[in-house]
Amino acid sequence: MTELVTLREVEGAPMPSASGPCAMRTIGLDAYFGSVHAVRSVSLDMPSNEVTAIIGPSGCGKSTLLRTLNRMHETVPTARVSGQVLFHGQDIYADEVNPITLRRHVGMVFQRPTPFPTMSIRDNVAAGLRVQAGDKPRRAEVDAIVERALREAALWDEVKDRLNASATGISGGQQQRLCIARALATAPHVLLLDEPTASLDPASTQKVEELVYELRRTMTVVIVTHNMQQAARVSDRTVFMLAGELVETAPTRVMFTTPSDPRTEAYITGRFG
Amino acid sequence: MSAGAIDASGAVGQPRRPTRSRPVALARRRGVSILMVTLTCLAAAVAVVPLVVILVYLLKQGASALSLSFFTSMPKPVGEAGGGMANAIIGTLILIGIASAVGLPVGIGAGLYLAERRGTRLANLVRFLADVLNGLPSIVMGIFAWQFLVRPVGHFSALAGGAAIGAMMIPLVTRTTEEMVRTVPQSLREAALALGYPRWRTSLQIVLRTALGGIVTGVLVAVARVAGETAPLLFTALGNQFWSTKISQPIAALPLQIFTYAISPYEEQHAQAWAGALVLITLVLVISIVARVVTRARLGGGHD
Amino acid sequence: MNATRKLPSIQGSVVADRIYRATILFFALCVPLLLLLIFVEIGRAGWPALRQFGGAFLTSSRWDPVQGEFGAAPAILGTLLTSIIALLIATPLALGGAIFLSEFCPAWLRQPLSFLIDLLAAVPSVVFGLWGVFVLVPLLRGTVMPFLRDTLHLGVTPFFTGPAYGPSVLAASLILAIMVLPYIAAVSREVLMAVPRSQREAALALGATRWETITGAVVPYARTGIFGGIILGLGRALGETMAVTMVIGNRHELSASLFAPGYTMASLIANEFSEATSDLHLSALMAVGFVLFVITLLVNAVARLLVRRVGEVRA
Ligand SMILES: Nc1ncnc2c1ncn2[C@@H]1O[C@H](COP(=O)(O)OP(=O)(O)OP(=O)(O)O)[C@@H](O)[C@H]1O
Ligand SMILES: [Mg+2]
């Protein structure tokens, strides 16, 4: 049933450029903070099981776009959205959609690590499980999920002996991977990463990049990054934004070799050169 | 402090206005300065004197009447020495319990509201009125509680007294909760929401839980303050010479007992009043000091 | 891969959050509601007396429960008088102490000294009263009052005449001064500490002495907040009950002499409420409470507005 909706076209919106199904699509999306028009009429496809990277200069609306995808944008008091965001074909801004439920399927990791300070490492990873709908998983199941998530986030070996220690007692890089593990534990369909390596050391960055590369096998990833090498390394598609507008979107290899828009080229070469 | 680096006695640098640099005038100005600085120092010292004097008297007068039996036995009949305030101590604890049951949910809930809806007109109004309520005379709360809770029922009760001092806790708890919740970073709230936490669980399980230490401290301060309240209890809890723990009946309370004994003509009761006051002030000061130490440790630890 | 995963349902109700929001809104509304309820209930209870005596309730000094005559002027004036004397005594001390703490105090002493002054505010009213009854009042009766009246010959003025009973307007004012001092000191200290360093440095650079810096630059900058602190202290003094009741002597008479016993609104209620025999007497006491409530409400509102404005300037 959802595929039907996915194919619905909004007038004026460009045809989807991706061939496969899209876990996430935006159609004519605008986002505001009060009178600030932060995202301007963005139509973007984020194909399933691909990594989509969003690049662009600071303040161009990357984070804002990302936060419209799991309805975190509306937690800012003056924020507004118009247009559509389709998650597997369902408009997430429809009346009957509960943003809380949506966010359980669309995970998010922020630029700075945000471990819950009152919880142990284990409880942090399991935090999302506790609010899942349906039956609460049993202790053994939780332990298994925690271990799997920590392994995926390449953190297991470093913390397996102190799962009950406070989450604030580990390094910043470890905290960030803990937050990734926390987001993975609930097995989201889509994972949104907002500059996840901005505050990390090179070694941790590499681990996170490898993880992102692996994740596409099980989920759809959207990553905001300032680091173009990173976009080139981990993503399948790259999106370039400028002043709230989507300038260009293309397969990553195409984007970094033969960008079609001169502004993209200027930005990429300026950064690389 | 920048001023600390400067000699207490006078001017710094070269005075610019020639009329002011005449040596006599300058000396006089320096003299005035020294005198006034000394006077402020004296004022600070005098400001501490009452506390010290009161504490000394309490120790001197109260310690002799204080013994283990003061905590375990009932008041003696008029004219007999000894006895204790077991009923009043229990009564005060019960009253504090009732007050907390009334004041904590309302105060914490209102504090959460102020922190979450900060900047809205209603939040500003509620915050302002909470501050105003904080200055409400305790006797006014007392007659209000009588009019509202005692008069319709027809008899005095611990419930009415506890509710009266519970209402006095509300503004204190509201303001601390707000302050403490505001110290929790917004990013933590966002992290919980992004994980699929509903707002109520985000607020209660993540934000409130993180701010809990500070809120407990604030609650302790509020408890310390209302534990010594007398006026709101005069016409509500009333006091009781006998053992009673029923919340629908009049109940004894430490401050009420101190008041009754202090204005009685009997020497023995005066001694009991001093002992009761010593217990009460110890309770209040210990809570205040603990709260202070905890707060400072918390703030100090937050810098790294 | 994704094809094998069940597509999630993202529909659901937000009822729990609505309930949560409604709950905290309700608790927040409890604060204004409580104030409103107090206003209405006490106003209603005091209405019969207010209606019967009208303006005379505030201006008449006849308070006669037996005849059913109630004029609260002595208590109202007594409240104002004791509070103002208390402020006159406490303000210089509190302000001086605050200036010392914020400007001259060595850093190691500042915290403990501030804390000791703050602790004074934590002492329960009834403890002040107890100390007043057994220490302050005898001291006034035996030493201070004779000294003021006879040794200093202040007895020639109408303010320090008459027999030295002990319990008196003077005793109440002194106790009140001690009790409001920590409030004024705490607020003043906060606003003085918040004065930007540049204010002081500018004055010092002009060649001002340390004291001239305080009076010329620091205090003017902080005066709104300090004034707010004093008004806050006034609010406390107006409504203070137990300690005053225990030392003021409780007498319905206006006297120019501070040695004479008197009444305040709060102590009048505390003293007569449980003995009120007639409905009118009770209503008159409620009316006194109503007047006290309205006055302190206004005073506190003004104080908070002043202190808040300082906070905004600081932010
Ligand atoms: N809470 C807010 N209130 C008002 N305006 C905001 C808010 N957050 C962001 N903005 C504005 O929205 C625009 C887009 O911001 P956004 O954070 O999405 O940029 P960004 O591309 O993520 O930048 P960066 O690379 O620095 O993270 C900016 O002009 C910013 O000033
Ligand atoms: Mg950003």
Tab-separated table of C-alpha atoms in Angstrom, chain A residues 3 31 36 40 50 59 65 71 73 109 136 142 144 147 156 162 164 171 180 238 247 269:
chain	number	residue	atom	x	y	z
A	3	GLU	CA	4.373	2.089	-2.636
A	31	ALA	CA	11.199	24.994	7.109
A	36	VAL	CA	13.905	32.827	9.172
A	40	ARG	CA	13.562	26.485	0.869
A	50	GLU	CA	21.939	4.003	0.655
A	59	GLY	CA	24.149	27.960	8.224
A	65	LEU	CA	16.582	19.759	6.814
A	71	ARG	CA	10.036	15.961	13.226
A	73	HIS	CA	12.347	20.571	13.966
A	109	VAL	CA	22.690	11.184	16.414
A	136	LYS	CA	9.021	-4.994	27.079
A	142	VAL	CA	18.043	-6.542	26.362
A	144	ALA	CA	21.822	-9.316	23.741
A	147	GLU	CA	25.889	-6.168	23.100
A	156	TRP	CA	31.948	-3.296	22.839
A	162	ARG	CA	32.125	-1.651	32.787
A	164	ASN	CA	27.281	-0.634	34.763
A	171	SER	CA	35.900	9.647	26.620
A	180	ILE	CA	25.273	5.731	17.962
A	238	THR	CA	25.604	13.615	-2.100
A	247	VAL	CA	21.514	23.137	-5.380
A	269	THR	CA	37.065	22.889	-5.332
